Short mmCIF file of C-alpha atoms in Angstrom, two decimals:
data_model
loop_
_atom_site.label_atom_id
_atom_site.label_comp_id
_atom_site.label_asym_id
_atom_site.label_seq_id
_atom_site.Cartn_x
_atom_site.Cartn_y
_atom_site.Cartn_z
CA MET A 1 -16.53 24.63 -27.44
CA LEU A 2 -14.88 27.28 -26.01
CA ILE A 3 -11.18 26.92 -24.75
CA ASN A 4 -9.46 29.08 -22.18
CA SER A 5 -5.98 30.00 -23.79
CA GLU A 6 -4.44 29.29 -20.36
CA THR A 7 -5.41 25.50 -20.27
CA ILE A 8 -3.86 24.55 -23.73
CA PHE A 9 -1.00 22.64 -23.81
CA SER A 10 0.90 20.86 -26.42
CA MET A 11 1.14 16.90 -26.83
CA THR A 12 4.80 17.76 -26.51
CA GLN A 13 4.15 20.05 -23.42
CA ALA A 14 1.97 17.43 -21.72
CA ASN A 15 4.45 14.69 -22.03
CA GLN A 16 7.53 16.37 -21.08
CA ASN A 17 5.51 18.24 -18.00
CA PHE A 18 2.44 16.55 -17.04
CA SER A 19 2.69 18.18 -13.25
CA GLN A 20 2.19 21.48 -14.95
CA VAL A 21 -1.20 20.12 -16.78
CA ALA A 22 -2.37 18.53 -13.42
CA ARG A 23 -1.95 21.95 -11.57
CA THR A 24 -3.78 23.85 -14.27
CA VAL A 25 -6.56 21.18 -13.95
CA ASP A 26 -6.56 21.77 -10.09
CA SER A 27 -6.68 25.74 -10.49
CA LYS A 28 -8.77 25.86 -13.49
CA GLY A 29 -10.75 22.68 -13.61
CA GLU A 30 -9.88 21.45 -17.09
CA ALA A 31 -6.77 21.28 -19.48
CA VAL A 32 -6.93 21.01 -23.12
CA ILE A 33 -4.05 18.86 -24.97
CA PHE A 34 -3.68 19.86 -28.83
CA LYS A 35 -2.08 17.44 -31.17
CA ASN A 36 -1.19 18.81 -34.64
CA ASN A 37 -2.71 21.92 -33.82
CA LYS A 38 -5.90 20.84 -32.81
CA PRO A 39 -7.80 20.00 -29.52
CA LYS A 40 -7.12 16.32 -29.14
CA TYR A 41 -7.79 15.61 -25.26
CA ILE A 42 -9.41 16.87 -22.43
CA VAL A 43 -8.10 16.52 -18.90
CA LEU A 44 -10.88 16.92 -16.13
CA ASP A 45 -10.89 17.00 -12.29
CA VAL A 46 -13.33 14.00 -11.59
CA ASP A 47 -14.12 15.01 -8.15
CA ASP A 48 -15.30 18.54 -9.64
CA ASN A 49 -17.01 17.37 -12.53
CA ASP A 50 -20.74 15.97 -11.86
CA LEU A 51 -21.45 15.12 -15.54
CA LEU A 52 -18.94 12.05 -15.50
CA ILE A 53 -20.07 10.87 -12.00
CA ASP A 54 -23.91 11.45 -11.89
CA LEU A 55 -24.64 8.84 -14.93
CA SER A 56 -26.09 5.71 -13.92
CA GLU A 57 -24.93 2.36 -15.27
CA ASP A 58 -27.31 2.27 -17.73
CA GLU A 59 -26.63 5.82 -19.07
CA LYS A 60 -22.99 4.78 -19.34
CA ILE A 61 -23.61 1.76 -21.22
CA GLU A 62 -25.83 3.50 -23.56
CA ILE A 63 -23.04 5.87 -24.43
CA VAL A 64 -20.43 3.58 -25.13
CA ALA A 65 -22.82 1.47 -27.22
CA LYS A 66 -23.79 4.44 -29.43
CA ARG A 67 -20.04 5.11 -29.86
CA ILE A 68 -19.50 1.44 -31.20
CA LEU A 69 -22.29 1.14 -33.38
CA ASN A 70 -21.21 4.75 -35.02
CA LYS A 71 -17.99 3.66 -35.24
CA TYR A 72 -18.31 0.11 -36.70
CA LEU A 73 -21.51 0.83 -38.67
CA GLY A 74 -20.42 -0.42 -41.76
CA ALA A 75 -19.29 -3.62 -40.39
CA PHE A 76 -22.62 -4.12 -38.78
CA LYS A 77 -24.58 -3.35 -42.28
CA GLU A 78 -22.15 -5.75 -44.03
CA LEU A 79 -22.70 -8.73 -41.39
CA ALA A 80 -26.45 -7.92 -41.87
CA LYS A 81 -26.60 -8.89 -45.13
#
């Protein structure tokens, strides 16, 4: 993932001045918020991001189900015993 240095904000900056983050998203299309010197969050303009809007309900459910399965795979395996 390539990150434009003009769209990077620290967690502290974003917390203290979210309007600046929002203005950056308006002009650049996204902002990346770093936590502990690592990218943690991406702020996107929903109106300009076709990837988020064009998903069908089934595709959204599949994405969420996959995330839950990956996160709790150990617990599911234990329950299956």
